[in-house]
GROMACS .gro file of N, CA and C in nm:
model
  471
    1MET      N    1  -1.248  -5.542  -3.138
    1MET     CA    2  -1.259  -5.439  -3.239
    1MET      C    3  -1.387  -5.358  -3.221
    2LEU      N    4  -1.494  -5.429  -3.183
    2LEU     CA    5  -1.620  -5.362  -3.160
    2LEU      C    6  -1.609  -5.268  -3.039
    3GLY      N    7  -1.531  -5.311  -2.937
    3GLY     CA    8  -1.511  -5.228  -2.818
    3GLY      C    9  -1.442  -5.097  -2.852
    4THR      N   10  -1.345  -5.101  -2.943
    4THR     CA   11  -1.274  -4.980  -2.983
    4THR      C   12  -1.368  -4.885  -3.055
    5ALA      N   13  -1.455  -4.937  -3.141
    5ALA     CA   14  -1.551  -4.854  -3.214
    5ALA      C   15  -1.648  -4.787  -3.119
    6VAL      N   16  -1.694  -4.862  -3.018
    6VAL     CA   17  -1.787  -4.806  -2.919
    6VAL      C   18  -1.720  -4.695  -2.841
    7LYS      N   19  -1.594  -4.718  -2.800
    7LYS     CA   20  -1.520  -4.617  -2.725
    7LYS      C   21  -1.501  -4.490  -2.807
    8LYS      N   22  -1.468  -4.505  -2.936
    8LYS     CA   23  -1.449  -4.388  -3.022
    8LYS      C   24  -1.580  -4.313  -3.042
    9THR      N   25  -1.690  -4.388  -3.058
    9THR     CA   26  -1.820  -4.325  -3.076
    9THR      C   27  -1.862  -4.251  -2.949
   10ALA      N   28  -1.840  -4.312  -2.833
   10ALA     CA   29  -1.875  -4.249  -2.706
   10ALA      C   30  -1.790  -4.124  -2.685
   11SER      N   31  -1.664  -4.131  -2.719
   11SER     CA   32  -1.576  -4.016  -2.705
   11SER      C   33  -1.620  -3.903  -2.797
   12ALA      N   34  -1.657  -3.939  -2.921
   12ALA     CA   35  -1.702  -3.836  -3.016
   12ALA      C   36  -1.832  -3.773  -2.969
   13LEU      N   37  -1.926  -3.853  -2.916
   13LEU     CA   38  -2.051  -3.799  -2.864
   13LEU      C   39  -2.028  -3.708  -2.744
   14CYS      N   40  -1.936  -3.747  -2.660
   14CYS     CA   41  -1.902  -3.665  -2.543
   14CYS      C   42  -1.845  -3.530  -2.587
   15MET      N   43  -1.753  -3.534  -2.682
   15MET     CA   44  -1.694  -3.409  -2.733
   15MET      C   45  -1.800  -3.321  -2.798
   16LEU      N   46  -1.891  -3.382  -2.875
   16LEU     CA   47  -1.997  -3.308  -2.941
   16LEU      C   48  -2.091  -3.243  -2.839
   17SER      N   49  -2.126  -3.318  -2.733
   17SER     CA   50  -2.215  -3.261  -2.632
   17SER      C   51  -2.148  -3.146  -2.557
   18ILE      N   52  -2.019  -3.156  -2.528
   18ILE     CA   53  -1.947  -3.046  -2.462
   18ILE      C   54  -1.944  -2.925  -2.554
   19PHE      N   55  -1.921  -2.947  -2.683
   19PHE     CA   56  -1.918  -2.837  -2.779
   19PHE      C   57  -2.055  -2.769  -2.787
   20LEU      N   58  -2.162  -2.849  -2.796
   20LEU     CA   59  -2.296  -2.791  -2.805
   20LEU      C   60  -2.335  -2.718  -2.676
   21LEU      N   61  -2.296  -2.772  -2.562
   21LEU     CA   62  -2.324  -2.706  -2.435
   21LEU      C   63  -2.254  -2.572  -2.425
   22SER      N   64  -2.128  -2.567  -2.470
   22SER     CA   65  -2.055  -2.440  -2.464
   22SER      C   66  -2.116  -2.337  -2.557
   23ILE      N   67  -2.165  -2.380  -2.675
   23ILE     CA   68  -2.231  -2.286  -2.767
   23ILE      C   69  -2.360  -2.235  -2.703
   24PHE      N   70  -2.437  -2.324  -2.639
   24PHE     CA   71  -2.561  -2.284  -2.574
   24PHE      C   72  -2.535  -2.182  -2.464
   25GLN      N   73  -2.434  -2.208  -2.380
   25GLN     CA   74  -2.403  -2.115  -2.272
   25GLN      C   75  -2.355  -1.983  -2.327
   26PHE      N   76  -2.274  -1.983  -2.431
   26PHE     CA   77  -2.226  -1.859  -2.491
   26PHE      C   78  -2.341  -1.779  -2.550
   27SER      N   79  -2.437  -1.847  -2.615
   27SER     CA   80  -2.549  -1.775  -2.675
   27SER      C   81  -2.637  -1.714  -2.567
   28ASN      N   82  -2.652  -1.782  -2.452
   28ASN     CA   83  -2.729  -1.724  -2.342
   28ASN      C   84  -2.662  -1.600  -2.288
   29LEU      N   85  -2.529  -1.602  -2.277
   29LEU     CA   86  -2.457  -1.484  -2.229
   29LEU      C   87  -2.469  -1.369  -2.328
   30ALA      N   88  -2.464  -1.401  -2.456
   30ALA     CA   89  -2.469  -1.295  -2.557
   30ALA      C   90  -2.606  -1.229  -2.563
   31THR      N   91  -2.713  -1.302  -2.535
   31THR     CA   92  -2.847  -1.245  -2.544
   31THR      C   93  -2.892  -1.182  -2.413
   32ALA      N   94  -2.826  -1.214  -2.301
   32ALA     CA   95  -2.864  -1.155  -2.173
   32ALA      C   96  -2.829  -1.006  -2.174
   33ASN      N   97  -2.892  -0.933  -2.085
   33ASN     CA   98  -2.866  -0.790  -2.074
   33ASN      C   99  -2.749  -0.772  -1.977
   34PRO      N  100  -2.627  -0.761  -2.028
   34PRO     CA  101  -2.512  -0.756  -1.937
   34PRO      C  102  -2.504  -0.622  -1.864
   35ILE      N  103  -2.465  -0.630  -1.739
   35ILE     CA  104  -2.440  -0.509  -1.661
   35ILE      C  105  -2.290  -0.496  -1.649
   36ILE      N  106  -2.238  -0.386  -1.699
   36ILE     CA  107  -2.094  -0.361  -1.691
   36ILE      C  108  -2.065  -0.303  -1.553
   37PRO      N  109  -1.984  -0.371  -1.473
   37PRO     CA  110  -1.958  -0.318  -1.339
   37PRO      C  111  -1.885  -0.185  -1.344
   38PRO      N  112  -1.918  -0.096  -1.254
   38PRO     CA  113  -1.851   0.035  -1.254
   38PRO      C  114  -1.703   0.021  -1.222
   39TYR      N  115  -1.628   0.114  -1.272
   39TYR     CA  116  -1.484   0.114  -1.251
   39TYR      C  117  -1.451   0.202  -1.132
   40ILE      N  118  -1.398   0.145  -1.027
   40ILE     CA  119  -1.355   0.223  -0.910
   40ILE      C  120  -1.207   0.252  -0.929
   41HIS      N  121  -1.174   0.378  -0.938
   41HIS     CA  122  -1.037   0.419  -0.967
   41HIS      C  123  -0.974   0.480  -0.843
   42ILE      N  124  -0.862   0.422  -0.798
   42ILE     CA  125  -0.787   0.479  -0.686
   42ILE      C  126  -0.694   0.586  -0.744
   43GLN      N  127  -0.718   0.710  -0.705
   43GLN     CA  128  -0.635   0.821  -0.753
   43GLN      C  129  -0.510   0.839  -0.666
   44SER      N  130  -0.523   0.807  -0.538
   44SER     CA  131  -0.410   0.815  -0.446
   44SER      C  132  -0.435   0.713  -0.336
   45PRO      N  133  -0.336   0.636  -0.298
   45PRO     CA  134  -0.197   0.638  -0.340
   45PRO      C  135  -0.179   0.579  -0.479
   46GLN      N  136  -0.061   0.607  -0.533
   46GLN     CA  137  -0.024   0.554  -0.664
   46GLN      C  138   0.090   0.455  -0.646
   47ASN      N  139   0.124   0.387  -0.754
   47ASN     CA  140   0.234   0.290  -0.750
   47ASN      C  141   0.367   0.365  -0.746
   48LYS      N  142   0.405   0.412  -0.627
   48LYS     CA  143   0.531   0.484  -0.612
   48LYS      C  144   0.578   0.479  -0.467
   49ILE      N  145   0.689   0.544  -0.440
   49ILE     CA  146   0.746   0.548  -0.305
   49ILE      C  147   0.706   0.679  -0.239
   50TYR      N  148   0.655   0.672  -0.117
   50TYR     CA  149   0.616   0.790  -0.039
   50TYR      C  150   0.715   0.809   0.075
   51SER      N  151   0.741   0.934   0.108
   51SER     CA  152   0.836   0.963   0.217
   51SER      C  153   0.763   1.003   0.344
   52SER      N  154   0.633   0.989   0.346
   52SER     CA  155   0.554   1.021   0.465
   52SER      C  156   0.468   0.899   0.500
   53ASN      N  157   0.441   0.883   0.629
   53ASN     CA  158   0.356   0.771   0.668
   53ASN      C  159   0.209   0.811   0.678
   54GLU      N  160   0.175   0.930   0.627
   54GLU     CA  161   0.037   0.975   0.615
   54GLU      C  162   0.009   0.998   0.467
   55ILE      N  163  -0.081   0.918   0.413
   55ILE     CA  164  -0.109   0.922   0.269
   55ILE      C  165  -0.259   0.933   0.248
   56GLU      N  166  -0.298   1.020   0.155
   56GLU     CA  167  -0.439   1.037   0.122
   56GLU      C  168  -0.490   0.915   0.045
   57LEU      N  169  -0.606   0.864   0.084
   57LEU     CA  170  -0.676   0.763   0.005
   57LEU      C  171  -0.788   0.836  -0.068
   58ASN      N  172  -0.767   0.860  -0.196
   58ASN     CA  173  -0.866   0.927  -0.281
   58ASN      C  174  -0.906   0.831  -0.391
   59PHE      N  175  -1.036   0.812  -0.406
   59PHE     CA  176  -1.086   0.722  -0.510
   59PHE      C  177  -1.210   0.783  -0.574
   60ALA      N  178  -1.237   0.738  -0.695
   60ALA     CA  179  -1.355   0.782  -0.768
   60ALA      C  180  -1.435   0.659  -0.808
   61ALA      N  181  -1.565   0.665  -0.784
   61ALA     CA  182  -1.656   0.557  -0.821
   61ALA      C  183  -1.774   0.621  -0.893
   62PRO      N  184  -1.761   0.642  -1.023
   62PRO     CA  185  -1.866   0.714  -1.097
   62PRO      C  186  -1.999   0.639  -1.095
   63SER      N  187  -2.101   0.705  -1.043
   63SER     CA  188  -2.232   0.640  -1.036
   63SER      C  189  -2.302   0.640  -1.171
   64VAL      N  190  -2.251   0.715  -1.269
   64VAL     CA  191  -2.313   0.716  -1.401
   64VAL      C  192  -2.299   0.580  -1.470
   65GLU      N  193  -2.206   0.498  -1.422
   65GLU     CA  194  -2.187   0.365  -1.482
   65GLU      C  195  -2.283   0.262  -1.424
   66LEU      N  196  -2.357   0.300  -1.320
   66LEU     CA  197  -2.452   0.206  -1.260
   66LEU      C  198  -2.582   0.203  -1.339
   67PRO      N  199  -2.653   0.091  -1.333
   67PRO     CA  200  -2.785   0.085  -1.398
   67PRO      C  201  -2.880   0.187  -1.334
   68GLU      N  202  -2.987   0.220  -1.403
   68GLU     CA  203  -3.084   0.318  -1.355
   68GLU      C  204  -3.140   0.276  -1.219
   69ASN      N  205  -3.160   0.374  -1.130
   69ASN     CA  206  -3.213   0.353  -0.994
   69ASN      C  207  -3.121   0.268  -0.907
   70THR      N  208  -2.994   0.265  -0.941
   70THR     CA  209  -2.896   0.193  -0.861
   70THR      C  210  -2.792   0.294  -0.813
   71TYR      N  211  -2.750   0.282  -0.691
   71TYR     CA  212  -2.652   0.374  -0.635
   71TYR      C  213  -2.568   0.300  -0.531
   72PHE      N  214  -2.451   0.358  -0.503
   72PHE     CA  215  -2.362   0.298  -0.404
   72PHE      C  216  -2.416   0.325  -0.264
   73THR      N  217  -2.413   0.225  -0.181
   73THR     CA  218  -2.459   0.241  -0.043
   73THR      C  219  -2.345   0.239   0.057
   74SER      N  220  -2.232   0.178   0.021
   74SER     CA  221  -2.120   0.175   0.115
   74SER      C  222  -1.988   0.155   0.042
   75PHE      N  223  -1.883   0.201   0.108
   75PHE     CA  224  -1.746   0.186   0.058
   75PHE      C  225  -1.661   0.127   0.170
   76SER      N  226  -1.557   0.059   0.131
   76SER     CA  227  -1.461   0.005   0.228
   76SER      C  228  -1.327  -0.013   0.157
   77TYR      N  229  -1.224  -0.038   0.236
   77TYR     CA  230  -1.092  -0.065   0.178
   77TYR      C  231  -1.023  -0.173   0.259
   78LYS      N  232  -0.926  -0.234   0.194
   78LYS     CA  233  -0.844  -0.335   0.260
   78LYS      C  234  -0.698  -0.298   0.236
   79LEU      N  235  -0.627  -0.271   0.344
   79LEU     CA  236  -0.486  -0.236   0.338
   79LEU      C  237  -0.405  -0.360   0.373
   80ASP      N  238  -0.314  -0.397   0.284
   80ASP     CA  239  -0.232  -0.516   0.302
   80ASP      C  240  -0.323  -0.637   0.328
   81ASN      N  241  -0.292  -0.716   0.427
   81ASN     CA  242  -0.375  -0.834   0.457
   81ASN      C  243  -0.458  -0.814   0.583
   82PHE      N  244  -0.486  -0.688   0.616
   82PHE     CA  245  -0.567  -0.659   0.734
   82PHE      C  246  -0.715  -0.670   0.700
   83SER      N  247  -0.798  -0.652   0.799
   83SER     CA  248  -0.943  -0.661   0.780
   83SER      C  249  -0.993  -0.547   0.691
   84VAL      N  250  -1.110  -0.569   0.633
   84VAL     CA  251  -1.175  -0.467   0.552
   84VAL      C  252  -1.232  -0.361   0.645
   85VAL      N  253  -1.208  -0.233   0.611
   85VAL     CA  254  -1.253  -0.121   0.693
   85VAL      C  255  -1.359  -0.042   0.616
   86THR      N  256  -1.476  -0.022   0.677
   86THR     CA  257  -1.583   0.055   0.614
   86THR      C  258  -1.554   0.204   0.628
   87ILE      N  259  -1.577   0.278   0.519
   87ILE     CA  260  -1.549   0.422   0.517
   87ILE      C  261  -1.665   0.496   0.450
   88ASP      N  262  -1.670   0.628   0.473
   88ASP     CA  263  -1.772   0.711   0.410
   88ASP      C  264  -1.726   0.768   0.277
   89GLY      N  265  -1.596   0.779   0.258
   89GLY     CA  266  -1.541   0.837   0.136
   89GLY      C  267  -1.390   0.848   0.150
   90ASN      N  268  -1.333   0.948   0.081
   90ASN     CA  269  -1.189   0.969   0.086
   90ASN      C  270  -1.144   0.998   0.229
   91LEU      N  271  -1.020   0.958   0.259
   91LEU     CA  272  -0.966   0.980   0.393
   91LEU      C  273  -0.814   0.978   0.389
   92THR      N  274  -0.751   1.001   0.505
   92THR     CA  275  -0.606   0.996   0.517
   92THR      C  276  -0.567   0.871   0.592
   93LEU      N  277  -0.479   0.792   0.532
   93LEU     CA  278  -0.423   0.675   0.598
   93LEU      C  279  -0.309   0.724   0.685
   94THR      N  280  -0.313   0.695   0.814
   94THR     CA  281  -0.212   0.745   0.906
   94THR      C  282  -0.133   0.631   0.969
   95SER      N  283  -0.016   0.666   1.021
   95SER     CA  284   0.070   0.572   1.094
   95SER      C  285   0.105   0.449   1.012
   96LEU      N  286   0.127   0.468   0.882
   96LEU     CA  287   0.168   0.355   0.798
   96LEU      C  288   0.313   0.319   0.830
   97PRO      N  289   0.342   0.192   0.853
   97PRO     CA  290   0.480   0.153   0.881
   97PRO      C  291   0.565   0.157   0.753
   98TRP      N  292   0.695   0.164   0.772
   98TRP     CA  293   0.786   0.156   0.658
   98TRP      C  294   0.762   0.027   0.584
   99GLY      N  295   0.786   0.030   0.454
   99GLY     CA  296   0.778  -0.093   0.377
   99GLY      C  297   0.678  -0.086   0.264
  100SER      N  298   0.652  -0.202   0.207
  100SER     CA  299   0.561  -0.214   0.092
  100SER      C  300   0.419  -0.239   0.140
  101HIS      N  301   0.324  -0.181   0.066
  101HIS     CA  302   0.183  -0.194   0.101
  101HIS      C  303   0.100  -0.218  -0.024
  102SER      N  304  -0.022  -0.267  -0.003
  102SER     CA  305  -0.119  -0.281  -0.111
  102SER      C  306  -0.255  -0.238  -0.058
  103ILE      N  307  -0.338  -0.185  -0.148
  103ILE     CA  308  -0.471  -0.139  -0.107
  103ILE      C  309  -0.572  -0.167  -0.217
  104ILE      N  310  -0.693  -0.204  -0.175
  104ILE     CA  311  -0.806  -0.228  -0.266
  104ILE      C  312  -0.926  -0.152  -0.207
  105VAL      N  313  -1.004  -0.086  -0.293
  105VAL     CA  314  -1.126  -0.019  -0.249
  105VAL      C  315  -1.245  -0.101  -0.299
  106TYR      N  316  -1.342  -0.120  -0.211
  106TYR     CA  317  -1.464  -0.193  -0.244
  106TYR      C  318  -1.584  -0.099  -0.238
  107ALA      N  319  -1.686  -0.130  -0.316
  107ALA     CA  320  -1.812  -0.056  -0.311
  107ALA      C  321  -1.926  -0.155  -0.321
  108GLN      N  322  -2.037  -0.120  -0.257
  108GLN     CA  323  -2.156  -0.204  -0.267
  108GLN      C  324  -2.273  -0.116  -0.306
  109ASP      N  325  -2.359  -0.168  -0.396
  109ASP     CA  326  -2.473  -0.088  -0.439
  109ASP      C  327  -2.600  -0.132  -0.366
  110ASN      N  328  -2.708  -0.058  -0.390
  110ASN     CA  329  -2.833  -0.086  -0.320
  110ASN      C  330  -2.897  -0.218  -0.363
  111GLU      N  331  -2.846  -0.280  -0.468
  111GLU     CA  332  -2.895  -0.412  -0.511
  111GLU      C  333  -2.817  -0.525  -0.443
  112GLY      N  334  -2.714  -0.488  -0.366
  112GLY     CA  335  -2.634  -0.589  -0.296
  112GLY      C  336  -2.514  -0.638  -0.375
  113LEU      N  337  -2.490  -0.578  -0.493
  113LEU     CA  338  -2.375  -0.619  -0.573
  113LEU      C  339  -2.250  -0.549  -0.523
  114SER      N  340  -2.139  -0.620  -0.525
  114SER     CA  341  -2.012  -0.565  -0.479
  114SER      C  342  -1.918  -0.543  -0.597
  115TYR      N  343  -1.840  -0.438  -0.588
  115TYR     CA  344  -1.742  -0.402  -0.690
  115TYR      C  345  -1.610  -0.374  -0.620
  116PHE      N  346  -1.500  -0.382  -0.694
  116PHE     CA  347  -1.372  -0.351  -0.633
  116PHE      C  348  -1.278  -0.289  -0.735
  117SER      N  349  -1.180  -0.217  -0.685
  117SER     CA  350  -1.081  -0.152  -0.769
  117SER      C  351  -0.967  -0.248  -0.798
  118GLN      N  352  -0.877  -0.204  -0.883
  118GLN     CA  353  -0.753  -0.279  -0.900
  118GLN      C  354  -0.668  -0.258  -0.776
  119THR      N  355  -0.581  -0.351  -0.748
  119THR     CA  356  -0.490  -0.338  -0.634
  119THR      C  357  -0.381  -0.238  -0.667
  120VAL      N  358  -0.357  -0.145  -0.576
  120VAL     CA  359  -0.249  -0.048  -0.591
  120VAL      C  360  -0.139  -0.086  -0.493
  121TYR      N  361  -0.018  -0.094  -0.542
  121TYR     CA  362   0.098  -0.125  -0.460
  121TYR      C  363   0.180   0.002  -0.442
  122PHE      N  364   0.223   0.030  -0.319
  122PHE     CA  365   0.305   0.148  -0.293
  122PHE      C  366   0.398   0.120  -0.177
  123ASP      N  367   0.500   0.204  -0.165
  123ASP     CA  368   0.601   0.188  -0.060
  123ASP      C  369   0.608   0.313   0.025
  124VAL      N  370   0.639   0.295   0.153
  124VAL     CA  371   0.658   0.407   0.245
  124VAL      C  372   0.799   0.397   0.301
  125TYR      N  373   0.880   0.493   0.266
  125TYR     CA  374   1.016   0.505   0.320
  125TYR      C  375   1.040   0.651   0.349
  126PHE      N  376   1.080   0.680   0.471
  126PHE     CA  377   1.101   0.819   0.508
  126PHE      C  378   1.221   0.875   0.436
  127ASN      N  379   1.221   1.005   0.420
  127ASN     CA  380   1.325   1.077   0.349
  127ASN      C  381   1.462   1.048   0.412
  128SER      N  382   1.555   0.996   0.333
  128SER     CA  383   1.687   0.960   0.386
  128SER      C  384   1.767   1.083   0.426
  129MET      N  385   1.745   1.197   0.360
  129MET     CA  386   1.818   1.319   0.398
  129MET      C  387   1.775   1.366   0.536
  130GLY      N  388   1.647   1.359   0.564
  130GLY     CA  389   1.596   1.397   0.696
  130GLY      C  390   1.646   1.303   0.803
  131LEU      N  391   1.652   1.176   0.771
  131LEU     CA  392   1.701   1.077   0.865
  131LEU      C  393   1.851   1.097   0.891
  132ALA      N  394   1.927   1.126   0.787
  132ALA     CA  395   2.071   1.151   0.802
  132ALA      C  396   2.094   1.274   0.890
  133ALA      N  397   2.015   1.380   0.868
  133ALA     CA  398   2.030   1.501   0.949
  133ALA      C  399   1.998   1.472   1.095
  134LEU      N  400   1.898   1.389   1.120
  134LEU     CA  401   1.861   1.353   1.256
  134LEU      C  402   1.973   1.274   1.323
  135ILE      N  403   2.035   1.182   1.253
  135ILE     CA  404   2.146   1.103   1.308
  135ILE      C  405   2.265   1.192   1.338
  136ILE      N  406   2.299   1.282   1.247
  136ILE     CA  407   2.412   1.374   1.269
  136ILE      C  408   2.385   1.462   1.390
  137ALA      N  409   2.261   1.514   1.401
  137ALA     CA  410   2.226   1.599   1.516
  137ALA      C  411   2.238   1.520   1.646
  138ALA      N  412   2.199   1.394   1.644
  138ALA     CA  413   2.210   1.311   1.765
  138ALA      C  414   2.357   1.292   1.804
  139PHE      N  415   2.446   1.266   1.707
  139PHE     CA  416   2.588   1.251   1.736
  139PHE      C  417   2.647   1.381   1.791
  140VAL      N  418   2.608   1.493   1.734
  140VAL     CA  419   2.659   1.623   1.782
  140VAL      C  420   2.614   1.646   1.925
  141CYS      N  421   2.488   1.616   1.957
  141CYS     CA  422   2.437   1.635   2.093
  141CYS      C  423   2.511   1.545   2.192
  142VAL      N  424   2.531   1.418   2.156
  142VAL     CA  425   2.603   1.327   2.245
  142VAL      C  426   2.746   1.375   2.265
  143GLY      N  427   2.811   1.417   2.158
  143GLY     CA  428   2.948   1.468   2.170
  143GLY      C  429   2.954   1.591   2.258
  144LEU      N  430   2.857   1.681   2.242
  144LEU     CA  431   2.853   1.802   2.324
  144LEU      C  432   2.830   1.768   2.470
  145LEU      N  433   2.744   1.672   2.498
  145LEU     CA  434   2.720   1.631   2.637
  145LEU      C  435   2.845   1.571   2.699
  146VAL      N  436   2.915   1.487   2.624
  146VAL     CA  437   3.039   1.427   2.674
  146VAL      C  438   3.141   1.537   2.701
  147TYR      N  439   3.155   1.632   2.611
  147TYR     CA  440   3.251   1.742   2.628
  147TYR      C  441   3.216   1.824   2.753
  148LEU      N  442   3.089   1.859   2.769
  148LEU     CA  443   3.049   1.941   2.884
  148LEU      C  444   3.068   1.866   3.015
  149LYS      N  445   3.043   1.736   3.017
  149LYS     CA  446   3.065   1.657   3.138
  149LYS      C  447   3.213   1.655   3.176
  150ARG      N  448   3.298   1.637   3.077
  150ARG     CA  449   3.443   1.634   3.103
  150ARG      C  450   3.490   1.773   3.147
  151TYR      N  451   3.437   1.877   3.088
  151TYR     CA  452   3.476   2.015   3.122
  151TYR      C  453   3.433   2.047   3.264
  152LYS      N  454   3.315   2.002   3.305
  152LYS     CA  455   3.262   2.029   3.437
  152LYS      C  456   3.345   1.960   3.544
  153ARG      N  457   3.395   1.840   3.514
  153ARG     CA  458   3.476   1.765   3.609
  153ARG      C  459   3.621   1.813   3.613
  154GLY      N  460   3.658   1.893   3.518
  154GLY     CA  461   3.795   1.943   3.512
  154GLY      C  462   3.892   1.846   3.449
  155LEU      N  463   3.840   1.752   3.371
  155LEU     CA  464   3.925   1.655   3.305
  155LEU      C  465   3.991   1.718   3.183
  156PRO      N  466   4.108   1.668   3.145
  156PRO     CA  467   4.172   1.725   3.026
  156PRO      C  468   4.086   1.702   2.902
  157ARG      N  469   4.092   1.801   2.814
  157ARG     CA  470   4.010   1.794   2.693
  157ARG      C  471   4.078   1.719   2.590
   0.00000   0.00000   0.00000
């Protein structure tokens, strides 16, 4: 019976210490001078389907949200699961393959802190009307070549 009382007391003390520790940590966070990380907004591409494999990467990283005497020193992006690519600013993504993609933009400030945008998901599928016209033109050309070959040989049409 004494063992049960000791276990309950130890459990209660443990719970009390965890509660007091969490209050202490919360109060330290509340009194610290929090720095709100800047919001990096990807303006393009957007969450939609594109019919071209060349898409503008346009993003905004307002420096007014940075603390005083702090500025961005570098930008980079990560497309799908490929390596991070360092960039100077907005650019055109070229030769994107068909399919679904994701992109994240990163920024680093002169204090060494890193920030990132939300992930944007987009799809690249070429225009089906253009593709259909290309297929029809190919069939017409093949048919015309076959006809001309038969005509040249003097075969019945």
